Each structure stands twice: as C-alpha cells, then as structure tokens.
Amino acid sequence: MKKPNDVILQTVTTVISFIIILFSINLFFAGHYTPGGGFIGGLMTAAALVLLLLAYDVKTLNKVLPFNYQVMTAAGLLIAVLTSAGALLFNEPFLTHAYDYFDLPLLGKTSLHTAVLFDTGVYLVVIGITMTIIQTIGESE
Amino acid sequence: MAFQVLLNFFLAFLWMFLTSSFTLSSFIIGYFLGILVILAMRRFFKDRVYLIRVWAVIKLTILFVIELIKANIEVLVIVLRPKLDLKPGIFKYDTKLEREWEVTLLSLLITLTPGTLVVDVSDDNSTLYIHALNATDIKGTVESIKKGFEKAIMEVSR
C-alpha cells in the first residue's frame, strides 16, 4: 500500500510542538504560585513528543532528539534525591528546602527556591517514564 | 534561517502572552527560552541553527576591527618613515565566493585593511584585481586573505 502524504500533519506538528513545549515550560515555572508544576509540565512536554511521534515515526524522533529516556529518568531521580539530601549538609532534616530573594538581571527581585530543583527532577522523571512506556509499546510488533 | 528567527520572535511573544506580562524583560526571557527550544529541536530544520551564523558575523566583525587597527598603524609607520622604499603593484586574486554580496563584502574588507586596495572585479565576479602598497610578498598577502576574510565570510554564508 502506498503511504499517504503527511505533509500537512508534519508541517503543522513541527510548529505546534514548539508552542506546546514553551507552554509546558511555562507550566513548569508556574508551579509555586499558580496551577502547574513539574508533573504537569513534564507530561505536557511528553505530549509534544508524542505528537511528533504521531506525525513522524520512532526512528525520526530518535534522530531529532537523541535522548536515552531511561537515563533521563535516572538523572531526574538523582537530582531529586540530591536536592533532598542537600539539606543534610546544613544540619537540617531530609527534604528541607530553602529559599532566598535575589536581584537577577532580567527578572528583578525573584525568590529562588530549591524546590525548583526538586521539580526539575520530577519533570525529567515524568518525561522519561512517559516516553519509555510509549516507545516500548510502539516498537514491539 | 529567516524562518528560525521568525519562529523565535513568535515564541517570545507567545511567552509574553502566557505570562501576561508585556515588558521587555519578559520578551527577552521568552526569546531565550525560544532559543533553548529551537536548539533542542535543531535537527528538524534543514539549515543550521541561526545562532551559528550570528556567531560567525560577530567573529567577522571582530576580525575586521583588529585588521583595521593594524592597517592604520601600518600606514602610519610608512608615512612617518623618512625614506620611502615601496614597491607597489597590482595582482590577481581568485575568489571562491559566488554571491554578489559576498564578493562586495570581501572587496570592502580588503580595501580597508593593510596596504591593499581592490581596483577592479572581473565580469564573472570570480577574480579581484588588488593593488598592493608593497608587492614584495604577494603570496603571503593572498594566503592571509584566503585564511582570514574569505574563510570568515564563507562561514557566515555557508
């Protein structure tokens, strides 16, 4: 059977996926004061990747984004554990977070919170696990 | 390349709408995040990420400024020297550059740098006739142009 021409789907997907990823970054940073956070941000990024998978195929996506999603999951867990364990260095209980206010060049007065690092770990784990599940199912005949 | 810049601007504006803060700083943050996303997805584009070209332009500008300063010092030394022992001459330079703006840029850069001046360009834009203030070391001059300006321009336009 001749493969149908997916040019419209592929062109739209390439542009749309940028918008979805930017929105997921927005959700990721919004977590502290407004709805959002690492989990939903990671899920949204994974959704963008799944959309790319739908428009192209597993091989193309692996070529475009050559990530090993299992390593990504491990890195996320490592980041989360290290941020939690970092509190032990300051004689505080495990998982204690700290924050302070900084004057950053563009953002102005910003409170930087170590919970963001923990959230980064969550973000990576969610992307890694979702993509591992989908790719494992997708690759088996 | 133009498409990537346009996409980057679009993403920056999208970021302003998402965060609903319409300030310059949020535009710059959005632009920066857009660069990150484009870098991550760079293999989707047929041509290079446009930042490489921007970097090449910056490098060419720095090279030009350095050569300009060197050229003027060299001329100063020649003018102040009591005895003129110059051997002027005109030589041919075959360029690999093809597009009109590349050849123009190369000619202008050669003209503004140490002791050389573009006199004429052949009809097919492939040969430059260069007047050298001191034509004793033509091979070295050609080599320095080829390694310096021509390479830098090719990196911009490649």
Short mmCIF file of N, CA and C in Angstrom, two decimals, chain A:
data_model
loop_
_atom_site.label_atom_id
_atom_site.label_comp_id
_atom_site.label_asym_id
_atom_site.label_seq_id
_atom_site.Cartn_x
_atom_site.Cartn_y
_atom_site.Cartn_z
N MET A 1 0.85 -1.20 0.00
CA MET A 1 0.00 0.00 0.00
C MET A 1 0.89 1.25 0.00
N LYS A 2 0.50 2.21 -0.80
CA LYS A 2 1.28 3.44 -0.85
C LYS A 2 1.01 4.26 0.40
N LYS A 3 2.11 4.81 0.96
CA LYS A 3 1.95 5.60 2.17
C LYS A 3 1.35 6.97 1.82
N PRO A 4 0.31 7.39 2.50
CA PRO A 4 -0.27 8.71 2.19
C PRO A 4 0.70 9.83 2.54
N ASN A 5 0.56 10.94 1.87
CA ASN A 5 1.45 12.07 2.10
C ASN A 5 1.00 12.85 3.33
N ASP A 6 1.88 12.86 4.37
CA ASP A 6 1.52 13.50 5.63
C ASP A 6 2.05 14.93 5.72
N VAL A 7 2.22 15.59 4.60
CA VAL A 7 2.96 16.87 4.65
C VAL A 7 2.26 17.89 5.54
N ILE A 8 0.93 17.94 5.49
CA ILE A 8 0.22 18.95 6.29
C ILE A 8 0.39 18.65 7.78
N LEU A 9 0.17 17.39 8.13
CA LEU A 9 0.31 16.99 9.53
C LEU A 9 1.72 17.27 10.04
N GLN A 10 2.72 16.93 9.22
CA GLN A 10 4.09 17.09 9.67
C GLN A 10 4.48 18.55 9.81
N THR A 11 4.08 19.37 8.84
CA THR A 11 4.44 20.79 8.91
C THR A 11 3.79 21.45 10.12
N VAL A 12 2.49 21.18 10.30
CA VAL A 12 1.79 21.80 11.42
C VAL A 12 2.38 21.31 12.73
N THR A 13 2.68 20.01 12.81
CA THR A 13 3.21 19.45 14.06
C THR A 13 4.53 20.09 14.45
N THR A 14 5.42 20.30 13.47
CA THR A 14 6.73 20.87 13.82
C THR A 14 6.56 22.24 14.46
N VAL A 15 5.61 23.04 13.93
CA VAL A 15 5.43 24.38 14.52
C VAL A 15 4.70 24.27 15.86
N ILE A 16 3.66 23.44 15.87
CA ILE A 16 2.84 23.33 17.09
C ILE A 16 3.65 22.80 18.26
N SER A 17 4.57 21.86 17.98
CA SER A 17 5.31 21.25 19.08
C SER A 17 6.15 22.29 19.81
N PHE A 18 6.65 23.30 19.08
CA PHE A 18 7.39 24.38 19.75
C PHE A 18 6.48 25.11 20.74
N ILE A 19 5.24 25.38 20.30
CA ILE A 19 4.31 26.11 21.16
C ILE A 19 3.98 25.28 22.39
N ILE A 20 3.77 23.96 22.18
CA ILE A 20 3.42 23.10 23.32
C ILE A 20 4.58 23.05 24.32
N ILE A 21 5.82 22.93 23.79
CA ILE A 21 6.96 22.85 24.70
C ILE A 21 7.13 24.14 25.48
N LEU A 22 6.92 25.28 24.81
CA LEU A 22 7.03 26.56 25.52
C LEU A 22 5.96 26.65 26.61
N PHE A 23 4.74 26.19 26.28
CA PHE A 23 3.66 26.20 27.27
C PHE A 23 4.01 25.30 28.44
N SER A 24 4.65 24.14 28.14
CA SER A 24 5.00 23.24 29.23
C SER A 24 6.06 23.85 30.13
N ILE A 25 6.99 24.64 29.53
CA ILE A 25 7.99 25.34 30.36
C ILE A 25 7.29 26.35 31.26
N ASN A 26 6.29 27.03 30.66
CA ASN A 26 5.51 27.99 31.44
C ASN A 26 4.82 27.30 32.61
N LEU A 27 4.20 26.15 32.34
CA LEU A 27 3.54 25.39 33.41
C LEU A 27 4.54 24.97 34.47
N PHE A 28 5.74 24.55 34.03
CA PHE A 28 6.76 24.09 34.94
C PHE A 28 7.16 25.20 35.92
N PHE A 29 7.35 26.41 35.40
CA PHE A 29 7.79 27.50 36.27
C PHE A 29 6.64 28.09 37.07
N ALA A 30 5.39 27.85 36.60
CA ALA A 30 4.25 28.45 37.27
C ALA A 30 3.95 27.75 38.59
N GLY A 31 4.52 26.55 38.81
CA GLY A 31 4.09 25.66 39.88
C GLY A 31 3.96 26.26 41.28
N HIS A 32 4.75 27.28 41.62
CA HIS A 32 4.79 27.67 43.02
C HIS A 32 3.58 28.50 43.43
N TYR A 33 3.16 29.43 42.59
CA TYR A 33 2.08 30.33 42.99
C TYR A 33 0.79 30.06 42.24
N THR A 34 0.89 29.46 41.07
CA THR A 34 -0.29 29.26 40.23
C THR A 34 -0.34 27.78 39.84
N PRO A 35 -1.48 27.33 39.29
CA PRO A 35 -1.55 25.92 38.88
C PRO A 35 -0.43 25.55 37.92
N GLY A 36 0.10 24.37 38.10
CA GLY A 36 1.20 23.91 37.25
C GLY A 36 2.20 23.15 38.09
N GLY A 37 3.40 22.94 37.56
CA GLY A 37 4.42 22.25 38.33
C GLY A 37 5.17 21.25 37.49
N GLY A 38 6.06 20.52 38.14
CA GLY A 38 6.93 19.60 37.41
C GLY A 38 6.16 18.48 36.74
N PHE A 39 5.15 17.95 37.43
CA PHE A 39 4.45 16.80 36.88
C PHE A 39 3.71 17.17 35.60
N ILE A 40 2.87 18.20 35.70
CA ILE A 40 2.04 18.54 34.53
C ILE A 40 2.91 19.11 33.41
N GLY A 41 3.99 19.83 33.81
CA GLY A 41 4.90 20.35 32.79
C GLY A 41 5.58 19.24 32.03
N GLY A 42 6.05 18.23 32.78
CA GLY A 42 6.70 17.09 32.14
C GLY A 42 5.75 16.33 31.25
N LEU A 43 4.51 16.17 31.74
CA LEU A 43 3.51 15.45 30.95
C LEU A 43 3.22 16.18 29.65
N MET A 44 3.18 17.53 29.74
CA MET A 44 2.89 18.33 28.55
C MET A 44 4.04 18.23 27.55
N THR A 45 5.30 18.26 28.05
CA THR A 45 6.43 18.09 27.14
C THR A 45 6.38 16.72 26.47
N ALA A 46 6.06 15.70 27.29
CA ALA A 46 5.94 14.35 26.72
C ALA A 46 4.83 14.33 25.66
N ALA A 47 3.75 15.09 25.91
CA ALA A 47 2.65 15.13 24.94
C ALA A 47 3.13 15.71 23.62
N ALA A 48 3.98 16.75 23.71
CA ALA A 48 4.53 17.33 22.47
C ALA A 48 5.35 16.29 21.73
N LEU A 49 6.14 15.50 22.49
CA LEU A 49 6.96 14.47 21.85
C LEU A 49 6.08 13.38 21.24
N VAL A 50 4.98 13.06 21.94
CA VAL A 50 4.06 12.06 21.40
C VAL A 50 3.43 12.56 20.10
N LEU A 51 3.12 13.86 20.08
CA LEU A 51 2.57 14.43 18.85
C LEU A 51 3.57 14.29 17.69
N LEU A 52 4.85 14.51 18.01
CA LEU A 52 5.88 14.31 16.98
C LEU A 52 5.95 12.86 16.55
N LEU A 53 5.76 11.95 17.54
CA LEU A 53 5.76 10.53 17.22
C LEU A 53 4.61 10.19 16.28
N LEU A 54 3.45 10.84 16.52
CA LEU A 54 2.29 10.56 15.67
C LEU A 54 2.54 11.03 14.25
N ALA A 55 3.18 12.21 14.13
CA ALA A 55 3.37 12.77 12.79
C ALA A 55 4.51 12.09 12.05
N TYR A 56 5.57 11.76 12.78
CA TYR A 56 6.70 11.09 12.15
C TYR A 56 6.71 9.64 12.63
N ASP A 57 7.88 9.06 12.87
CA ASP A 57 7.91 7.74 13.46
C ASP A 57 9.00 7.66 14.52
N VAL A 58 9.14 6.50 15.15
CA VAL A 58 10.07 6.37 16.27
C VAL A 58 11.50 6.68 15.85
N LYS A 59 11.84 6.20 14.65
CA LYS A 59 13.22 6.40 14.18
C LYS A 59 13.54 7.88 14.00
N THR A 60 12.60 8.61 13.37
CA THR A 60 12.84 10.04 13.13
C THR A 60 12.99 10.78 14.45
N LEU A 61 12.11 10.48 15.41
CA LEU A 61 12.18 11.18 16.69
C LEU A 61 13.50 10.88 17.40
N ASN A 62 13.95 9.63 17.30
CA ASN A 62 15.23 9.30 17.93
C ASN A 62 16.38 10.05 17.28
N LYS A 63 16.22 10.32 15.96
CA LYS A 63 17.27 11.06 15.28
C LYS A 63 17.23 12.53 15.66
N VAL A 64 15.99 13.08 15.77
CA VAL A 64 15.86 14.51 16.08
C VAL A 64 16.23 14.78 17.53
N LEU A 65 15.73 13.95 18.45
CA LEU A 65 16.01 14.13 19.87
C LEU A 65 16.69 12.87 20.40
N PRO A 66 18.00 12.78 20.24
CA PRO A 66 18.66 11.52 20.62
C PRO A 66 18.86 11.39 22.13
N PHE A 67 17.76 11.36 22.86
CA PHE A 67 17.85 11.18 24.31
C PHE A 67 17.64 9.71 24.65
N ASN A 68 18.36 9.28 25.68
CA ASN A 68 18.05 7.97 26.24
C ASN A 68 17.11 8.22 27.41
N TYR A 69 15.83 7.86 27.23
CA TYR A 69 14.83 8.27 28.23
C TYR A 69 15.00 7.55 29.55
N GLN A 70 15.63 6.35 29.52
CA GLN A 70 15.88 5.68 30.80
C GLN A 70 16.94 6.43 31.60
N VAL A 71 17.98 6.90 30.90
CA VAL A 71 19.00 7.71 31.57
C VAL A 71 18.38 8.99 32.10
N MET A 72 17.42 9.54 31.32
CA MET A 72 16.76 10.78 31.74
C MET A 72 15.99 10.55 33.04
N THR A 73 15.29 9.42 33.13
CA THR A 73 14.56 9.09 34.36
C THR A 73 15.53 8.99 35.53
N ALA A 74 16.65 8.29 35.30
CA ALA A 74 17.63 8.12 36.38
C ALA A 74 18.19 9.47 36.80
N ALA A 75 18.48 10.33 35.82
CA ALA A 75 19.03 11.66 36.14
C ALA A 75 18.03 12.45 36.96
N GLY A 76 16.75 12.35 36.59
CA GLY A 76 15.72 13.07 37.34
C GLY A 76 15.66 12.60 38.78
N LEU A 77 15.68 11.29 38.98
CA LEU A 77 15.65 10.75 40.34
C LEU A 77 16.86 11.21 41.12
N LEU A 78 18.02 11.20 40.44
CA LEU A 78 19.26 11.61 41.10
C LEU A 78 19.18 13.07 41.55
N ILE A 79 18.66 13.92 40.65
CA ILE A 79 18.54 15.34 41.01
C ILE A 79 17.63 15.51 42.22
N ALA A 80 16.49 14.80 42.20
CA ALA A 80 15.54 14.92 43.31
C ALA A 80 16.17 14.46 44.62
N VAL A 81 16.86 13.33 44.57
CA VAL A 81 17.47 12.81 45.81
C VAL A 81 18.56 13.75 46.31
N LEU A 82 19.39 14.26 45.37
CA LEU A 82 20.49 15.14 45.78
C LEU A 82 19.97 16.44 46.38
N THR A 83 18.90 17.00 45.79
CA THR A 83 18.36 18.24 46.37
C THR A 83 17.81 17.97 47.75
N SER A 84 17.15 16.81 47.91
CA SER A 84 16.62 16.50 49.24
C SER A 84 17.76 16.28 50.23
N ALA A 85 18.82 15.59 49.78
CA ALA A 85 19.92 15.27 50.68
C ALA A 85 20.78 16.49 50.96
N GLY A 86 20.69 17.52 50.09
CA GLY A 86 21.48 18.72 50.30
C GLY A 86 21.18 19.36 51.63
N ALA A 87 19.93 19.20 52.13
CA ALA A 87 19.56 19.79 53.41
C ALA A 87 20.38 19.21 54.55
N LEU A 88 20.80 17.94 54.39
CA LEU A 88 21.56 17.28 55.45
C LEU A 88 22.90 17.98 55.69
N LEU A 89 23.44 18.62 54.63
CA LEU A 89 24.72 19.31 54.77
C LEU A 89 24.61 20.48 55.74
N PHE A 90 23.41 21.06 55.85
CA PHE A 90 23.23 22.23 56.71
C PHE A 90 22.56 21.86 58.04
N ASN A 91 22.70 20.59 58.43
CA ASN A 91 22.13 20.12 59.69
C ASN A 91 20.62 20.30 59.77
N GLU A 92 19.96 20.11 58.61
CA GLU A 92 18.50 20.19 58.59
C GLU A 92 17.98 18.81 58.23
N PRO A 93 16.72 18.51 58.58
CA PRO A 93 16.16 17.21 58.20
C PRO A 93 16.10 17.02 56.69
N PHE A 94 16.08 15.78 56.26
CA PHE A 94 15.94 15.41 54.84
C PHE A 94 14.72 16.10 54.26
N LEU A 95 14.85 16.57 53.01
CA LEU A 95 13.75 17.21 52.26
C LEU A 95 13.43 18.62 52.71
N THR A 96 14.25 19.20 53.62
CA THR A 96 14.03 20.60 53.98
C THR A 96 14.50 21.47 52.82
N HIS A 97 13.65 22.42 52.41
CA HIS A 97 14.03 23.30 51.30
C HIS A 97 14.35 24.69 51.82
N ALA A 98 15.13 25.39 51.08
CA ALA A 98 15.48 26.75 51.48
C ALA A 98 15.17 27.70 50.34
N TYR A 99 14.94 28.97 50.67
CA TYR A 99 14.76 29.95 49.60
C TYR A 99 15.30 31.29 50.06
N ASP A 100 15.56 32.13 49.08
CA ASP A 100 16.03 33.48 49.40
C ASP A 100 15.66 34.39 48.23
N TYR A 101 15.77 35.70 48.46
CA TYR A 101 15.46 36.64 47.40
C TYR A 101 16.73 37.13 46.74
N PHE A 102 16.72 37.16 45.42
CA PHE A 102 17.90 37.60 44.69
C PHE A 102 17.49 38.66 43.68
N ASP A 103 18.40 39.56 43.36
CA ASP A 103 18.17 40.53 42.30
C ASP A 103 18.80 40.01 41.02
N LEU A 104 17.98 39.42 40.16
CA LEU A 104 18.50 38.89 38.91
C LEU A 104 18.43 39.96 37.83
N PRO A 105 19.32 39.92 36.84
CA PRO A 105 19.39 40.99 35.83
C PRO A 105 18.08 41.24 35.10
N LEU A 106 17.35 40.20 34.70
CA LEU A 106 16.15 40.42 33.90
C LEU A 106 14.88 40.31 34.70
N LEU A 107 14.89 39.40 35.68
CA LEU A 107 13.65 39.07 36.37
C LEU A 107 13.34 40.04 37.50
N GLY A 108 14.34 40.87 37.88
CA GLY A 108 14.12 41.74 39.02
C GLY A 108 14.25 40.94 40.31
N LYS A 109 13.48 41.36 41.34
CA LYS A 109 13.58 40.68 42.63
C LYS A 109 12.84 39.34 42.53
N THR A 110 13.59 38.25 42.67
CA THR A 110 13.00 36.93 42.50
C THR A 110 13.35 36.08 43.69
N SER A 111 12.40 35.26 44.11
CA SER A 111 12.74 34.30 45.15
C SER A 111 13.14 33.00 44.49
N LEU A 112 14.36 32.57 44.77
CA LEU A 112 14.84 31.30 44.23
C LEU A 112 14.67 30.24 45.31
N HIS A 113 14.03 29.17 44.94
CA HIS A 113 13.66 28.13 45.90
C HIS A 113 14.27 26.81 45.44
N THR A 114 14.85 26.05 46.37
CA THR A 114 15.45 24.78 45.95
C THR A 114 14.39 23.78 45.52
N ALA A 115 13.11 24.07 45.84
CA ALA A 115 12.04 23.17 45.38
C ALA A 115 11.99 23.11 43.86
N VAL A 116 12.47 24.18 43.18
CA VAL A 116 12.50 24.17 41.72
C VAL A 116 13.41 23.05 41.21
N LEU A 117 14.55 22.86 41.92
CA LEU A 117 15.46 21.78 41.52
C LEU A 117 14.78 20.43 41.69
N PHE A 118 14.06 20.28 42.82
CA PHE A 118 13.31 19.05 43.04
C PHE A 118 12.29 18.85 41.91
N ASP A 119 11.64 19.95 41.54
CA ASP A 119 10.65 19.90 40.46
C ASP A 119 11.30 19.52 39.14
N THR A 120 12.54 19.99 38.92
CA THR A 120 13.25 19.60 37.70
C THR A 120 13.41 18.10 37.64
N GLY A 121 13.74 17.52 38.82
CA GLY A 121 13.85 16.07 38.88
C GLY A 121 12.54 15.39 38.51
N VAL A 122 11.45 15.90 39.09
CA VAL A 122 10.13 15.35 38.77
C VAL A 122 9.84 15.47 37.28
N TYR A 123 10.15 16.65 36.73
CA TYR A 123 9.92 16.94 35.30
C TYR A 123 10.62 15.91 34.42
N LEU A 124 11.90 15.67 34.72
CA LEU A 124 12.68 14.72 33.91
C LEU A 124 12.15 13.31 34.05
N VAL A 125 11.78 12.93 35.30
CA VAL A 125 11.28 11.57 35.52
C VAL A 125 9.99 11.35 34.74
N VAL A 126 9.09 12.37 34.78
CA VAL A 126 7.81 12.21 34.09
C VAL A 126 8.02 12.07 32.58
N ILE A 127 8.88 12.93 32.00
CA ILE A 127 9.14 12.81 30.56
C ILE A 127 9.74 11.44 30.26
N GLY A 128 10.75 11.06 31.07
CA GLY A 128 11.46 9.81 30.81
C GLY A 128 10.53 8.62 30.86
N ILE A 129 9.68 8.56 31.90
CA ILE A 129 8.81 7.39 32.06
C ILE A 129 7.77 7.36 30.95
N THR A 130 7.14 8.51 30.66
CA THR A 130 6.10 8.52 29.63
C THR A 130 6.67 8.08 28.29
N MET A 131 7.84 8.63 27.95
CA MET A 131 8.41 8.30 26.65
C MET A 131 8.88 6.85 26.61
N THR A 132 9.40 6.35 27.75
CA THR A 132 9.82 4.95 27.77
C THR A 132 8.62 4.03 27.53
N ILE A 133 7.50 4.32 28.24
CA ILE A 133 6.29 3.49 28.06
C ILE A 133 5.86 3.51 26.61
N ILE A 134 5.73 4.72 26.05
CA ILE A 134 5.16 4.82 24.70
C ILE A 134 6.09 4.21 23.66
N GLN A 135 7.40 4.45 23.82
CA GLN A 135 8.32 3.88 22.83
C GLN A 135 8.39 2.37 22.94
N THR A 136 8.34 1.85 24.18
CA THR A 136 8.40 0.40 24.34
C THR A 136 7.18 -0.25 23.70
N ILE A 137 6.00 0.33 23.93
CA ILE A 137 4.79 -0.22 23.31
C ILE A 137 4.85 -0.06 21.80
N GLY A 138 5.31 1.12 21.37
CA GLY A 138 5.29 1.41 19.94
C GLY A 138 6.24 0.56 19.14
N GLU A 139 7.38 0.18 19.75
CA GLU A 139 8.39 -0.53 18.98
C GLU A 139 8.10 -2.01 18.83
N SER A 140 7.32 -2.59 19.79
CA SER A 140 7.05 -4.02 19.70
C SER A 140 6.00 -4.28 18.62
N GLU A 141 6.29 -5.28 17.78
CA GLU A 141 5.38 -5.58 16.66
C GLU A 141 4.23 -6.45 17.16
#
